[in-house]
PDB file of C-alpha atoms in Angstrom:
ATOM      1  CA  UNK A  33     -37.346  23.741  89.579  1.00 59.00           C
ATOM      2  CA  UNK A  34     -33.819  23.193  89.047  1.00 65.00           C
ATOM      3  CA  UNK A  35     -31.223  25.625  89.196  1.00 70.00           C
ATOM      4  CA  UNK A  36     -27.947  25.763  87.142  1.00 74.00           C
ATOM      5  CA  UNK A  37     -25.051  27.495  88.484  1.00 79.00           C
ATOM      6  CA  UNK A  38     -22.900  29.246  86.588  1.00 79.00           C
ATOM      7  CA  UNK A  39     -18.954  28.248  86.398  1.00 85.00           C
ATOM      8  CA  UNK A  40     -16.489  30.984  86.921  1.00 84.00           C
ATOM      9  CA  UNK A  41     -14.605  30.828  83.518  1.00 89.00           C
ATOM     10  CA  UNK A  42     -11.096  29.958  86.168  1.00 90.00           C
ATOM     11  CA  UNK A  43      -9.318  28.814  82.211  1.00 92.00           C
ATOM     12  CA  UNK A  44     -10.427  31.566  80.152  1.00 93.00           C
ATOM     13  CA  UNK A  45      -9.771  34.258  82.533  1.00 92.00           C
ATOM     14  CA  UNK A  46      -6.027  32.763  83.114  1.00 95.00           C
ATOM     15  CA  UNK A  47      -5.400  32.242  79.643  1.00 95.00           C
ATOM     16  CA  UNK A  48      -6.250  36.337  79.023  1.00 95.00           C
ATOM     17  CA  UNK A  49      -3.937  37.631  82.710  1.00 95.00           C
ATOM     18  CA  UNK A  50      -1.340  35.091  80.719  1.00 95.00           C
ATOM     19  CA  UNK A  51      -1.816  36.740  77.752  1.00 95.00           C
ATOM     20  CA  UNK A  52      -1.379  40.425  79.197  1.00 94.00           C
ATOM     21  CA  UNK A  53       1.500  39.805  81.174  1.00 94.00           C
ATOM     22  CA  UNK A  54       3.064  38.890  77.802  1.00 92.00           C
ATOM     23  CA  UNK A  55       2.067  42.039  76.295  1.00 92.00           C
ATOM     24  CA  UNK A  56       2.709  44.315  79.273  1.00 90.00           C
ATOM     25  CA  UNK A  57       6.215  42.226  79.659  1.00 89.00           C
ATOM     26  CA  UNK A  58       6.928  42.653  75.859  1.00 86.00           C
ATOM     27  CA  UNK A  59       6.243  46.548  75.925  1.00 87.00           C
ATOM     28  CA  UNK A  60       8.820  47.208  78.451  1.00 87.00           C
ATOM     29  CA  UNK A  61      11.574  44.741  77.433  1.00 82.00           C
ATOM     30  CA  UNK A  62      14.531  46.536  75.836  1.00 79.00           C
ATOM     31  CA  UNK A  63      15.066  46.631  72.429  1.00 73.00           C
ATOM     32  CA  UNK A  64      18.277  45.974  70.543  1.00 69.00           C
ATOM     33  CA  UNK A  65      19.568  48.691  68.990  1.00 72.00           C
ATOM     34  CA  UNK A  66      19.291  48.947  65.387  1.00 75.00           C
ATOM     35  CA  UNK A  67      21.919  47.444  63.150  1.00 80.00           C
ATOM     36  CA  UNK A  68      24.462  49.442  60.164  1.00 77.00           C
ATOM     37  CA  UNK A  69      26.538  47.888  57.753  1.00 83.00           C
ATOM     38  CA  UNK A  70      29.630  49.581  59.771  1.00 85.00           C
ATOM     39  CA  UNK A  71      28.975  46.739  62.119  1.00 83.00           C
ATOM     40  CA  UNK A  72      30.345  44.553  60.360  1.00 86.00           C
ATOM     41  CA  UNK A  73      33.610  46.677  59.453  1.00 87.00           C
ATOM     42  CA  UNK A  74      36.281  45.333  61.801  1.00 87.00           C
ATOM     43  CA  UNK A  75      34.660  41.631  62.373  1.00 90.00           C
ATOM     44  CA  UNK A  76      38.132  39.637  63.451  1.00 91.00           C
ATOM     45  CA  UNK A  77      38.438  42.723  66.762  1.00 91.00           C
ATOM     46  CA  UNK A  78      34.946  42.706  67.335  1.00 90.00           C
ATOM     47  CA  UNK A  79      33.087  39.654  65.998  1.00 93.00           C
ATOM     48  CA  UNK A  80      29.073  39.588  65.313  1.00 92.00           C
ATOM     49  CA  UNK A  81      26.301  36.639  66.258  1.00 93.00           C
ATOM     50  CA  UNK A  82      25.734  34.814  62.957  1.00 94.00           C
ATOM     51  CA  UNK A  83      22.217  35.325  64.065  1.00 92.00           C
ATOM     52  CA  UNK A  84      22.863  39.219  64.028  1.00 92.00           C
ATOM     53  CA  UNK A  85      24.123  39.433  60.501  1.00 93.00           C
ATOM     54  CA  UNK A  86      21.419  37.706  58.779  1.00 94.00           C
ATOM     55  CA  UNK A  87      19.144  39.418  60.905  1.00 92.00           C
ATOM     56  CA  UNK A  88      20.576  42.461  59.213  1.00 93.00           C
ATOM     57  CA  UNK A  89      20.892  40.783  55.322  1.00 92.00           C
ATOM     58  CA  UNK A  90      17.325  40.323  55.518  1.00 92.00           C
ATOM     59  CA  UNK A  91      16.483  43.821  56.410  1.00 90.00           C
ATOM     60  CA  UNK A  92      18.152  44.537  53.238  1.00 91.00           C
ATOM     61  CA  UNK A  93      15.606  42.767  50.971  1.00 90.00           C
ATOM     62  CA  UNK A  94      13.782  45.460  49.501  1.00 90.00           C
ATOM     63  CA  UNK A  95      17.260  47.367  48.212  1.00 88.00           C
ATOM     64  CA  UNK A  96      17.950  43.818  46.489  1.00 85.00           C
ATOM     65  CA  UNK A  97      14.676  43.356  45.292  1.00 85.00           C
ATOM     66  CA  UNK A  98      14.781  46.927  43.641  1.00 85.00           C
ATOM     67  CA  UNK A  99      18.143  46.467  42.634  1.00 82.00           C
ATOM     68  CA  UNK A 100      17.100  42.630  41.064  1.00 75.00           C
ATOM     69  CA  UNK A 101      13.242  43.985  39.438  1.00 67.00           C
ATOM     70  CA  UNK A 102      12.669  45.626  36.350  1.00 68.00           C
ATOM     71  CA  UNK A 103      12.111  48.823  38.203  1.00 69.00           C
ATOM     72  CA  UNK A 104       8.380  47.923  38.408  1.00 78.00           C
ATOM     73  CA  UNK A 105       6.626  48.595  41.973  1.00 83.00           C
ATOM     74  CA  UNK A 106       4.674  45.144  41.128  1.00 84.00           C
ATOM     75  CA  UNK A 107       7.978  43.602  40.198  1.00 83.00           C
ATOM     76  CA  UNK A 108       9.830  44.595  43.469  1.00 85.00           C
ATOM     77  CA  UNK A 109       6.755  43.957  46.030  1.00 87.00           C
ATOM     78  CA  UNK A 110       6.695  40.298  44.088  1.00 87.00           C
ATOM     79  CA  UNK A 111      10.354  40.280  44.814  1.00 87.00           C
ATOM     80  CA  UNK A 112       9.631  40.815  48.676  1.00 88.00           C
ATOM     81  CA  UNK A 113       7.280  39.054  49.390  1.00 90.00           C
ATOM     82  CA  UNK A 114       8.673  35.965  47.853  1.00 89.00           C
ATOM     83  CA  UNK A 115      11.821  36.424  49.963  1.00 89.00           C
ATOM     84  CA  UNK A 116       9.837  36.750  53.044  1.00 90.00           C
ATOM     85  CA  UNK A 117       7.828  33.664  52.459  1.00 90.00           C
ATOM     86  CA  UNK A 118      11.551  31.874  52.023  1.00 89.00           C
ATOM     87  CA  UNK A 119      13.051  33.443  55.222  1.00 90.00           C
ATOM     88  CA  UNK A 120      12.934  30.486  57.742  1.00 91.00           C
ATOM     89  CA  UNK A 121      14.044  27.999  55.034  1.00 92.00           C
ATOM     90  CA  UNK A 122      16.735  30.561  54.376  1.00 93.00           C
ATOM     91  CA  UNK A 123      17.831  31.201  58.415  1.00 93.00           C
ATOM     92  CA  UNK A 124      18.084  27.600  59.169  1.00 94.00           C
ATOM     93  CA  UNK A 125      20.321  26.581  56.604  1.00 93.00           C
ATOM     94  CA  UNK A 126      22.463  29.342  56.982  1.00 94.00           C
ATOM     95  CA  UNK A 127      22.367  28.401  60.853  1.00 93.00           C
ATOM     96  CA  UNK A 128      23.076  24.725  59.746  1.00 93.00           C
ATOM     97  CA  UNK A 129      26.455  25.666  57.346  1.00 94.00           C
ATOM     98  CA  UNK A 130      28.152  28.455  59.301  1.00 95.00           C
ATOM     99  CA  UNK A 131      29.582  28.842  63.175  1.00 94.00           C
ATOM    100  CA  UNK A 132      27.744  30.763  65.671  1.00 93.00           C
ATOM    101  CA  UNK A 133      29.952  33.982  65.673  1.00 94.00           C
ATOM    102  CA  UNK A 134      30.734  35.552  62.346  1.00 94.00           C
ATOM    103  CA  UNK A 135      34.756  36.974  63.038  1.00 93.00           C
ATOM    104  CA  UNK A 136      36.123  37.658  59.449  1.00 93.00           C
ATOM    105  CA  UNK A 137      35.460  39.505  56.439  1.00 93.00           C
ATOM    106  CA  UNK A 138      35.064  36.070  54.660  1.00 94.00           C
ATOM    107  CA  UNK A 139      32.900  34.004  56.510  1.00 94.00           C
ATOM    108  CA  UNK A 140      30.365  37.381  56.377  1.00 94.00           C
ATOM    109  CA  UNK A 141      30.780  37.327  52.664  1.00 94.00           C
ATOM    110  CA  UNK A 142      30.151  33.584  52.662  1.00 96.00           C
ATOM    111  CA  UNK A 143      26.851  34.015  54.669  1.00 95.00           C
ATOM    112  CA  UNK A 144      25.734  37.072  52.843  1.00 94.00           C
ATOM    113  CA  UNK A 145      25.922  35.076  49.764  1.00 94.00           C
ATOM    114  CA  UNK A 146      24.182  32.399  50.988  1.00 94.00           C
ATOM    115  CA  UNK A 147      21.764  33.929  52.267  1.00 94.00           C
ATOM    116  CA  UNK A 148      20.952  36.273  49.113  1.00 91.00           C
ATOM    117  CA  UNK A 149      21.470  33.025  46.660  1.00 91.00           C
ATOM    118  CA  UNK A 150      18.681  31.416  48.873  1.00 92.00           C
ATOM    119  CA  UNK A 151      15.891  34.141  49.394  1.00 89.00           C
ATOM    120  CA  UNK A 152      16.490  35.757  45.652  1.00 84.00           C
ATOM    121  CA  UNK A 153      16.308  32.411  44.345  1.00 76.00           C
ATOM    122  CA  UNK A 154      15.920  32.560  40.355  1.00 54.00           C
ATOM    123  CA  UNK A 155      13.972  35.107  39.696  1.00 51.00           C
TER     124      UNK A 155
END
């Protein structure tokens, strides 16, 4: 009769060594370090990536939300969750309105503002 022969899966097993170099690649790639509002103290000696500081007003979400809610767990989880799902929208037209390196107290305040306006938007 006939016989079939089997193909060695060449696609499949590339696609998974692709996809474990990433992982093994992404494990040992070093981190950033963590980012404090004294960062952003003395901004015209020692200026920040606009990309840093809104990377750092977003982590602040929840203590708006709380601030923003009725005290309510529901209220506040609402709260963040609705500012995640408007995070992108939020980072690119921040990116689109403000230079590349934030060096002054007022262009910080500018994109903090912004930013807040944008993912607390009426609640």
């Amino acid at each position: 009769m006939f016989k079939t022969r089997i193909k060695f899966p060449v696609v499949t097993v590339t696609l998974v060594l692709a996809a474990l170099l990433y992982v093994f690649w992404d494990q040992t790639r070093e981190r950033p370090e963590p980012v404090d509002a004294g960062r952003f103290t003395n901004l015209q000696n020692n200026p920040v990536k606009l990309s840093t500081t809104v990377d750092w007003v977003i982590t602040q979400v929840p203590s708006f939300c709380e601030q923003a809610s009725d005290q309510s767990e529901k209220a506040q989880v609402s709260c963040v969750e609705s500012a995640q799902t408007r995070s992108s929208t939020c980072r690119r037209g921040v990116n689109d309105r403000f230079p590349s390196v934030v060096a002054s107290e007022a262009v910080f305040r500018d994109v903090s503002i912004t930013l807040i306006n944008c993912l607390m938007q009426a609640r």
